Tab-separated table of C-alpha atoms in Angstrom:
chain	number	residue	atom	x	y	z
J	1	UNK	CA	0.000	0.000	0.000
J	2	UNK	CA	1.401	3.391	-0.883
J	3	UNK	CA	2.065	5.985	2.172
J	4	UNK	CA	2.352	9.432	1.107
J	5	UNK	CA	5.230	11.036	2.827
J	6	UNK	CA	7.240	14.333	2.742
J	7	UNK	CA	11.136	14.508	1.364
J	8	UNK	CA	12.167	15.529	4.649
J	9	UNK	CA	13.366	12.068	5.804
J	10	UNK	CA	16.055	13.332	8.041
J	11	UNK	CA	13.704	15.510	10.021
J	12	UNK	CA	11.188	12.250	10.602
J	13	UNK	CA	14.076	10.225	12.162
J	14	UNK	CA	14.625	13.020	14.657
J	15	UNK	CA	11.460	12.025	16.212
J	16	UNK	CA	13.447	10.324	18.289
J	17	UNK	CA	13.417	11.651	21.701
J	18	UNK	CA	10.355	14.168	20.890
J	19	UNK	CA	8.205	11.689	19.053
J	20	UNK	CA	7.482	15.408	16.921
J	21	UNK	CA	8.504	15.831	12.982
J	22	UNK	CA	9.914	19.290	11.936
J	23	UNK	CA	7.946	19.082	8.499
J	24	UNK	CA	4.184	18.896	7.590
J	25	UNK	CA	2.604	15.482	6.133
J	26	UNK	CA	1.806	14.613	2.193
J	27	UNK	CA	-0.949	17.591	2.550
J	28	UNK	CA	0.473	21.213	1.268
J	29	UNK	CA	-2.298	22.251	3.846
J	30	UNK	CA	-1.649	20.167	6.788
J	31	UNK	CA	-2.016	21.242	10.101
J	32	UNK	CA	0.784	20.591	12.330
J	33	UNK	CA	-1.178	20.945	15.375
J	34	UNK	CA	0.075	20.925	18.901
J	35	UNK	CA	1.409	17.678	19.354
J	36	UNK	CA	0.759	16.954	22.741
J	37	UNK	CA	2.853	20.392	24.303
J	38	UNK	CA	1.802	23.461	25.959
J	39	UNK	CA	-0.504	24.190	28.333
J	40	UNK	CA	-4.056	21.981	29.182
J	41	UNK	CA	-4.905	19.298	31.516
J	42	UNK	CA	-4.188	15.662	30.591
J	43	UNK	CA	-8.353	14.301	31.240
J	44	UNK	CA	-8.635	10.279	31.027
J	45	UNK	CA	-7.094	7.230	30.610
J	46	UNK	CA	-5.475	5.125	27.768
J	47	UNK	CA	-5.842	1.476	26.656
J	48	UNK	CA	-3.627	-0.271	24.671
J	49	UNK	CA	-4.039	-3.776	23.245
J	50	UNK	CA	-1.066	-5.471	22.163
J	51	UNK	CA	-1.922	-8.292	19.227
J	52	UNK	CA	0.007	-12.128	20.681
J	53	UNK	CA	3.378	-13.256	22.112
J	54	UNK	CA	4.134	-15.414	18.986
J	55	UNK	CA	4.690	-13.024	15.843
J	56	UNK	CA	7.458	-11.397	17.529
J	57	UNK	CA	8.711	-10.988	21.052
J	58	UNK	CA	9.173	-7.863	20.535
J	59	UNK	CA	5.340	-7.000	22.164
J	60	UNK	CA	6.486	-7.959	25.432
J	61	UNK	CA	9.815	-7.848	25.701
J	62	UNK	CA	9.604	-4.825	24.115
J	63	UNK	CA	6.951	-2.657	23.327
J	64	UNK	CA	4.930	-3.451	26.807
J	65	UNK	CA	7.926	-2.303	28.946
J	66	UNK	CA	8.995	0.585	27.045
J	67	UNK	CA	5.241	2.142	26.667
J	68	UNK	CA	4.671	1.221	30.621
J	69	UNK	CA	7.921	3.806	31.005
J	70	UNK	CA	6.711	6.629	28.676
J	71	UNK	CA	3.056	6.690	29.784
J	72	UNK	CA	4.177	7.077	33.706
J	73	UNK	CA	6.388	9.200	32.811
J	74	UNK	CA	4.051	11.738	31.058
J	75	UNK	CA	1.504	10.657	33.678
J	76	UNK	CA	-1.034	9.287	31.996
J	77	UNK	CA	-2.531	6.406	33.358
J	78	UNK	CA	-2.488	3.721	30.896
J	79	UNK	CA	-4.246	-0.450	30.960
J	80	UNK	CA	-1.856	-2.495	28.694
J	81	UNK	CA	-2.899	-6.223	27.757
J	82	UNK	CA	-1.852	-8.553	24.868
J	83	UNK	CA	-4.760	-10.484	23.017
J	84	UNK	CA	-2.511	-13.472	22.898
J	85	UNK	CA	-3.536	-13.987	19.028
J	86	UNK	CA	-7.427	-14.400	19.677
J	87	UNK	CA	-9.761	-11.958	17.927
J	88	UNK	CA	-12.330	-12.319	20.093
J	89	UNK	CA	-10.225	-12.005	23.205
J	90	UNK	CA	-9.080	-8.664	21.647
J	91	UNK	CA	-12.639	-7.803	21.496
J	92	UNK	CA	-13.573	-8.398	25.359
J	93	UNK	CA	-10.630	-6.858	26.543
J	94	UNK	CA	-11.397	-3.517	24.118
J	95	UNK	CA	-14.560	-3.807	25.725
J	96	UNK	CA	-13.642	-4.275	29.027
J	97	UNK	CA	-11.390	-1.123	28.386
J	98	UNK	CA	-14.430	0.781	27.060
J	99	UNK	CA	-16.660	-0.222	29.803
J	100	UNK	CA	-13.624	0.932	32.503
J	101	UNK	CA	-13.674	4.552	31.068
J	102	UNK	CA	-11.203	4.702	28.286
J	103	UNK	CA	-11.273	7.728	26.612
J	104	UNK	CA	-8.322	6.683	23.884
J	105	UNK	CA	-7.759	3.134	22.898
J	106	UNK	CA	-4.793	2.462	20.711
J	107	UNK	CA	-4.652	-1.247	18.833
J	108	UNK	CA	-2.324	-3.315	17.368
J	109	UNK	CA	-4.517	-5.469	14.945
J	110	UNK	CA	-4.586	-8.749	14.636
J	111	UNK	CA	-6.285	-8.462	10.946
J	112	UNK	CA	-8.092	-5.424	9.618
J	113	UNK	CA	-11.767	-6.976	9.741
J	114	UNK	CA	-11.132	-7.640	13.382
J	115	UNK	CA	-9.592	-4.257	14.170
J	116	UNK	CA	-11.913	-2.493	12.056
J	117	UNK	CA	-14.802	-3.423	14.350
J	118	UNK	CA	-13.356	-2.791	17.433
J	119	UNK	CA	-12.478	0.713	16.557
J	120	UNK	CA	-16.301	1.459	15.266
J	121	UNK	CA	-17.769	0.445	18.493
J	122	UNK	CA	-15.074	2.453	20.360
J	123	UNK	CA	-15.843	5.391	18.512
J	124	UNK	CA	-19.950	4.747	18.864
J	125	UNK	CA	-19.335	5.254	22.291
J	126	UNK	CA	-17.039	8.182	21.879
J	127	UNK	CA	-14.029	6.539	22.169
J	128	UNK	CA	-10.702	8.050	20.258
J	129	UNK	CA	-8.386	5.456	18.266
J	130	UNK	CA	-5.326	4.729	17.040
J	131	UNK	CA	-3.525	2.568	15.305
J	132	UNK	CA	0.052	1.335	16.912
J	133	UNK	CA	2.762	0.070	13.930
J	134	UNK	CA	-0.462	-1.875	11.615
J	135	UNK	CA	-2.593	0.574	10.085
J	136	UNK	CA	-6.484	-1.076	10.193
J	137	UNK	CA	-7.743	-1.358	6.691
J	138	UNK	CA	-11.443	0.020	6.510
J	139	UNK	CA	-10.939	1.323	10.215
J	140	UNK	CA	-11.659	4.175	11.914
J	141	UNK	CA	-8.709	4.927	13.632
J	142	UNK	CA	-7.706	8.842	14.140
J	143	UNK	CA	-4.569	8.725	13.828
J	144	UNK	CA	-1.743	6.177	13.017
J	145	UNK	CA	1.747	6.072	15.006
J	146	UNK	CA	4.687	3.401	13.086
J	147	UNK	CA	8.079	2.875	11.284
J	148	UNK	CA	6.782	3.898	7.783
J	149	UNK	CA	6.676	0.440	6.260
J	150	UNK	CA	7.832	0.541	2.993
J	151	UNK	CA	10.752	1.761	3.838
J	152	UNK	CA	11.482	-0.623	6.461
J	153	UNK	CA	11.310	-3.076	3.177
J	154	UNK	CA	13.931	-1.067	0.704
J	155	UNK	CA	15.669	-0.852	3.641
J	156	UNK	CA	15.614	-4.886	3.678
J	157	UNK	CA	16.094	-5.293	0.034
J	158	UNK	CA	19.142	-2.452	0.093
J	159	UNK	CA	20.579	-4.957	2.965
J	160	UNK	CA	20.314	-8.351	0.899
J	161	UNK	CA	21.682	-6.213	-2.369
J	162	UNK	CA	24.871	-5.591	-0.191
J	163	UNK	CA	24.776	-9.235	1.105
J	164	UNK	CA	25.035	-10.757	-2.419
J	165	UNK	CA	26.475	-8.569	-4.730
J	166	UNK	CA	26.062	-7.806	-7.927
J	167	UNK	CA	26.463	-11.375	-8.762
J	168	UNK	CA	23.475	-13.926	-10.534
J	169	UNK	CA	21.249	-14.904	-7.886
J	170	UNK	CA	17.856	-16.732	-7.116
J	171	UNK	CA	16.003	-15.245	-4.452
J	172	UNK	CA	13.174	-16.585	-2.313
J	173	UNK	CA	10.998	-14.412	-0.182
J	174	UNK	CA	9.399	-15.474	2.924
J	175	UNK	CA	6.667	-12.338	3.652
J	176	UNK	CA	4.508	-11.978	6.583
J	177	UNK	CA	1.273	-12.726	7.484
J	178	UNK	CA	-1.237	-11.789	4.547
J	179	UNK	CA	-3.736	-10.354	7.015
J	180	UNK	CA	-1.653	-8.054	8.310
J	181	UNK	CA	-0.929	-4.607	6.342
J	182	UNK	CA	2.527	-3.773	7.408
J	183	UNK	CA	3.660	-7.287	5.637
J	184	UNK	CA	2.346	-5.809	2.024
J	185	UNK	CA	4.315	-2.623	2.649
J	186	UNK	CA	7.152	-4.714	3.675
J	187	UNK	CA	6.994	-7.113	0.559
J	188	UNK	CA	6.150	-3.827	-1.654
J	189	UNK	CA	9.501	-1.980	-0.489
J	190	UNK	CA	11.673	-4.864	-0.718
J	191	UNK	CA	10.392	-5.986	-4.404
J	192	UNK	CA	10.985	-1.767	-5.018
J	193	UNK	CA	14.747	-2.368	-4.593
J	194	UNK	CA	15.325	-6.192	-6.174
J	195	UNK	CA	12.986	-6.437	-9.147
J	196	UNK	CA	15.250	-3.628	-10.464
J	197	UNK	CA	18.442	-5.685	-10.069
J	198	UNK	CA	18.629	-7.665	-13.432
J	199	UNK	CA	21.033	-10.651	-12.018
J	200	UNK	CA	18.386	-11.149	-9.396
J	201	UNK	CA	15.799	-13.863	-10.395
J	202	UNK	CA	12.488	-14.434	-7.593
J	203	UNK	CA	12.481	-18.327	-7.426
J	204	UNK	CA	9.549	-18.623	-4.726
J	205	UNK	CA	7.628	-16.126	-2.688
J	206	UNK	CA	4.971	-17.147	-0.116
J	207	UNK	CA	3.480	-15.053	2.337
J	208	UNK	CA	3.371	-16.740	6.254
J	209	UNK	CA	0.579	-17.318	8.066
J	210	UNK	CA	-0.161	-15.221	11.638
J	211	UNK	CA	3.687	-14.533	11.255
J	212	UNK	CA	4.073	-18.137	12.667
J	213	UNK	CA	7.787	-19.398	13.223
J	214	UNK	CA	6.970	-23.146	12.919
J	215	UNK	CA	5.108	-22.894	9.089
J	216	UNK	CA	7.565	-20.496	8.355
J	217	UNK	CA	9.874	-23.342	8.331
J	218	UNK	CA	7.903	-25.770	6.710
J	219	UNK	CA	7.716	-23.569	3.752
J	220	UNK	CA	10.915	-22.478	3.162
J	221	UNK	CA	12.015	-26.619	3.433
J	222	UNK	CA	9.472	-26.805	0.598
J	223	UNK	CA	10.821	-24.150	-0.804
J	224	UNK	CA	14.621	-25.192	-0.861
J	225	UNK	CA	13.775	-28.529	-1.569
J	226	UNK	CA	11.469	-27.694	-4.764
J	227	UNK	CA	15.010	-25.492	-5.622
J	228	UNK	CA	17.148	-28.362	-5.292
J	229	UNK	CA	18.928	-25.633	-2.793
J	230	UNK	CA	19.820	-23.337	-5.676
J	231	UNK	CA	18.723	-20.878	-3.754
J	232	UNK	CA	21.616	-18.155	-2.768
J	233	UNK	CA	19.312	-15.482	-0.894
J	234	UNK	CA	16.438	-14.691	1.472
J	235	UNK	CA	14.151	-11.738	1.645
J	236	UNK	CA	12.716	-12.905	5.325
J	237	UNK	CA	10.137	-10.236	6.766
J	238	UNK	CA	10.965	-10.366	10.356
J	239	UNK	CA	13.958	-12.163	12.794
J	240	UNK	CA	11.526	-14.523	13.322
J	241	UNK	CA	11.046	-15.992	9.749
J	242	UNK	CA	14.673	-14.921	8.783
J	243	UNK	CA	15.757	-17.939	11.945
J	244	UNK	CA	12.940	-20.625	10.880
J	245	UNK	CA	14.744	-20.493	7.113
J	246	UNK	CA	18.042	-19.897	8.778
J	247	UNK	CA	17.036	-23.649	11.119
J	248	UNK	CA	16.892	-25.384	7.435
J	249	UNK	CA	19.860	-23.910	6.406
J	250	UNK	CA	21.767	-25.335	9.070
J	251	UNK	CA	19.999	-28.451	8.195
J	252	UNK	CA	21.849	-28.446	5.067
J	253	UNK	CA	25.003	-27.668	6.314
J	254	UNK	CA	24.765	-24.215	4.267
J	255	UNK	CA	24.189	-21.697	7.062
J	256	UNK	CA	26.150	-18.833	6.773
J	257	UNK	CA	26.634	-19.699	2.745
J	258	UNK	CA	23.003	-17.927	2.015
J	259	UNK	CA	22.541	-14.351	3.318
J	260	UNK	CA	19.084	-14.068	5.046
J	261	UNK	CA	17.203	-10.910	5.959
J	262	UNK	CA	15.471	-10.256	9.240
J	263	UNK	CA	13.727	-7.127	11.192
J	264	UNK	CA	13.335	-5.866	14.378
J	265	UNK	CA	16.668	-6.592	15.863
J	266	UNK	CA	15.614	-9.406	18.388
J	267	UNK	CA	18.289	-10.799	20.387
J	268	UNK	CA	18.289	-14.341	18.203
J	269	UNK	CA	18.119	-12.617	14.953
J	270	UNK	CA	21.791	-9.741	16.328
J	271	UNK	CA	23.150	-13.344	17.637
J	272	UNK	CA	22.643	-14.874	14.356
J	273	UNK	CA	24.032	-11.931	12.331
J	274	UNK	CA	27.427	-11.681	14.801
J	275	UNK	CA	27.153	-15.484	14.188
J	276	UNK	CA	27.165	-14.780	9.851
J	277	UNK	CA	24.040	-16.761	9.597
J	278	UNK	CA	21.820	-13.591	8.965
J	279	UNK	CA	23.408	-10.743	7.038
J	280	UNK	CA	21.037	-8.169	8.450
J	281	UNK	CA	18.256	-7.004	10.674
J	282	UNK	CA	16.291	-3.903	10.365
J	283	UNK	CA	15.985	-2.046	13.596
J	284	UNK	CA	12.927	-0.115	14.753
J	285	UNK	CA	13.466	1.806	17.871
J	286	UNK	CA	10.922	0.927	20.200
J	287	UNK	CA	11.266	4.134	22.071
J	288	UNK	CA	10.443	6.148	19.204
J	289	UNK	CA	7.478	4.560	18.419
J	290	UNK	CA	6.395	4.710	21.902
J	291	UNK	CA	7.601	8.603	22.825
J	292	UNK	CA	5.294	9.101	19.366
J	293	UNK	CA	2.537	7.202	20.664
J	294	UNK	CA	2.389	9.250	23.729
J	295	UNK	CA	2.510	12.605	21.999
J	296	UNK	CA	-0.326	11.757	19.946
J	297	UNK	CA	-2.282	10.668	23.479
J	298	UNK	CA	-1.046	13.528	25.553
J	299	UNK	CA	-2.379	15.602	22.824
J	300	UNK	CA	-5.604	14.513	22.576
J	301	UNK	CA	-5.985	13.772	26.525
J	302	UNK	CA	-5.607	17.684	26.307
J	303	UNK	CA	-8.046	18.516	23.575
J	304	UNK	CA	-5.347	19.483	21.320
J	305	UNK	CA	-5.130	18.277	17.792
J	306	UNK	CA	-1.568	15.740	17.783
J	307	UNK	CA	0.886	16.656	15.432
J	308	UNK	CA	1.641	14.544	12.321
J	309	UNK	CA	4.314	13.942	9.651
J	310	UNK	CA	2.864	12.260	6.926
J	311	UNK	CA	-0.881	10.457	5.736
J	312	UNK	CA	-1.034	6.460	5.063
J	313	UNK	CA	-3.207	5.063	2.285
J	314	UNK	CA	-6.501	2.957	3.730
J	315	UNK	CA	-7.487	1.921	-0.233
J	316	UNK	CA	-10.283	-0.306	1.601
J	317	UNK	CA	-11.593	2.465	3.972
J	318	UNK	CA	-10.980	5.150	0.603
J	319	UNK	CA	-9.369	7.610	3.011
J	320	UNK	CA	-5.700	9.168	4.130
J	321	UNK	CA	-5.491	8.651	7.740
J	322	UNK	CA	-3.126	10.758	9.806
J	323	UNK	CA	0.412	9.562	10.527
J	324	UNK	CA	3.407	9.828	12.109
J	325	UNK	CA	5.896	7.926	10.344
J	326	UNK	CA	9.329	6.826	11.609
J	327	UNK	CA	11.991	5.627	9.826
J	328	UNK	CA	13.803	2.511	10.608
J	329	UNK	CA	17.552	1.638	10.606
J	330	UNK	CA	19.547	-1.444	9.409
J	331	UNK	CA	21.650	-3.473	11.225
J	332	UNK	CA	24.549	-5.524	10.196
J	333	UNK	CA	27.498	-6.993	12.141
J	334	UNK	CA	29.439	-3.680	12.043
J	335	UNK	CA	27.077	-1.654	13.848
J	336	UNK	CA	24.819	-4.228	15.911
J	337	UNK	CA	26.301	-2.013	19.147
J	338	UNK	CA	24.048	0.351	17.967
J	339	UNK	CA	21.102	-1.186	18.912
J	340	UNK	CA	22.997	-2.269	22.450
J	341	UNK	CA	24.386	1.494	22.874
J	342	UNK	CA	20.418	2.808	22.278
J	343	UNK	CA	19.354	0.403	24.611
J	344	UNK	CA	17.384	-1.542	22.216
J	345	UNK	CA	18.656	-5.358	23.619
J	346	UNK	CA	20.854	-5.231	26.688
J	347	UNK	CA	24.259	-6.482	26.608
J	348	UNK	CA	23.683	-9.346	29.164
J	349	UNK	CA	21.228	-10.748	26.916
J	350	UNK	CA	22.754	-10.634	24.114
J	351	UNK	CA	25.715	-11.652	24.958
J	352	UNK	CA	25.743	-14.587	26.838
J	353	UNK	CA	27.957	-17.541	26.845
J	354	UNK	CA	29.612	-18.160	23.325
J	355	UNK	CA	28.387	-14.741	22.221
J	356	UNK	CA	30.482	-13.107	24.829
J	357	UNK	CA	33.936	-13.369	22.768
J	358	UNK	CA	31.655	-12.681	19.401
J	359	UNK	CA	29.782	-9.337	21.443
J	360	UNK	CA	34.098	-8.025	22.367
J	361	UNK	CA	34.654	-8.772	18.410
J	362	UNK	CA	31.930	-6.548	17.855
J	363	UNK	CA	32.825	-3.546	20.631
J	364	UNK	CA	30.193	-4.572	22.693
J	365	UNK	CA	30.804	-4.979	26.519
């Protein structure tokens, strides 16, 4: 899906600490608004629904922590629960969070139908909403706070181009869940960057199911085995996928031989890249996200219209919802300490055991 987004790319990634762009969105006219500063009293509460434990770990070990943190710290009382995959359990608990006196409910969606529903009956009963990192297809939502996803996908392709080379290569792609929006973008931005290189041939492409680790693996074996293992790279959508095809790989006894994508720098997928069984990850500070998540809140807990950077494309809804669009980083084995010097994955985790002499290699202590 197409996001429309301003030149000013530099000025997005210093949304950093402020979780505020310096430019306007897609709209000549937009309104900046007053993204969540100034003067006003901060009136309700906020509930956020995190989607499952499975996709990624980054929900919990990440996202849950890091937006407990911000929201105390702008004092804004916040309920934060994970739907644990079910659709209808995300349901009750928006529900729940309606019934408790919610004024602003932000979602992670577990497919856009789903989502979709949940934010009409929140806003029948005067509810705000927004969408956290997967934009809601045919929602409602208000406003939308994530890494801009197509980018996060050039940014993915532009890693597994430096992997391989210039050199003839079949490529397989392993994309993410097809009910989940962020996936197209993904697939969209990394097909932007390989389908122009003409030594690059797509051998297989299949999208994932719910993100799921275990089918991930059965269908790259397919995959590699329907290839006769002529297969020499791997566009895989998240850390999670990137290790299931990395598993068969090792399998084969060619790990490390075929350079394997990844994303959201997850302790397993920065072990496997100071390993050289993944060539990259793409990194997505979760304290970005979250200091723009609480602007946008903070803003409209004051009555103030949240300041945005950009608009994202809902082709099913036939609108341009609000954004603020972040830009996301990739990681290779040069520069993993980034992600341990931002505070991303702590060092203790990360490098434990074996990985201890690999994390030194790497200037990480």
């Amino acid at each position: 899906m197409r996001l429309k987004r301003t030149a000013c790319i530099a000025a997005i990634a210093a949304m950093a600490t402020a979780g505020l762009a310096a430019c306007g969105n897609g709209d000549d006219n937009n309104s900046k608004g007053d993204g969540g500063s100034g003067g006003g009293k901060i009136k309700g509460k906020v509930g956020i629904i995190l989607p499952d434990t499975k996709s990624s770990v980054r929900w919990e070990s990440f996202d849950r922590p890091v937006l407990t943190q911000a929201f105390k710290q702008a004092g804004i009382p916040a309920d934060i629960q994970n739907a644990e995959g079910d659709k209808q359990r995300m349901q009750t608990i928006a529900d729940q969070m309606i019934t408790s006196g919610v004024t602003i409910l932000a979602i992670v969606n577990l497919d856009s139908a789903s989502g979709a529903a949940i934010e009409s009956k929140a806003k029948q009963q005067g509810v705000q909403t927004i969408d956290y990192d997967r934009l809601t297809l045919g929602g409602s939502a208000d406003y939308y706070v994530s890494f801009d996803g197509t980018q996060v996908g050039r940014v993915q392709g532009q890693g597994l181009q430096k992997c391989l080379g210039d050199k003839k290569s079949n490529i397989v792609y392993l994309d993410g869940s097809p009910t989940d929006n962020n996936a197209t973008l993904f697939k969209n931005g990394a097909h932007e960057v390989l389908d122009k290189v003409t030594n690059y041939t797509k051998v297989a492409e299949q999208a994932v199911p719910d993100w799921d680790n275990q089918q991930a693996a059965t269908i790259f074996e397919q995959m590699y085995t329907q290839q006769k293992g002529k297969i020499d790279g791997v566009l895989a959508a998240n850390d999670g996928l990137g290790q299931a095809a990395i598993s068969i790989l090792k399998k084969n006894s060619v790990a490390g031989k075929v350079p394997v994508t990844g994303q959201d720098a997850t302790p397993q997928g920065l072990q496997n890249i100071l390993d050289g069984t993944q060539c990259m990850t793409v990194y997505k500070p979760n304290k970005q996200e979250a200091d723009a998540l609480v602007n946008v809140v903070t803003a409209l807990a004051k009555g103030q219209k949240p300041q945005t950077n950009g608009t994202s494309d809902d082709p099913t809804g036939k609108r341009q919802v609000p954004s603020i669009l972040l830009q996301p980083i990739g990681i290779f084995k040069d520069n993993v300490k980034q992600v341990v010097t931002d505070g991303g994955v702590k060092a203790t985790e990360l490098c434990k055991g074996a990985y201890a002499a690999k994390c030194k290699a790497a200037g990480i202590q």
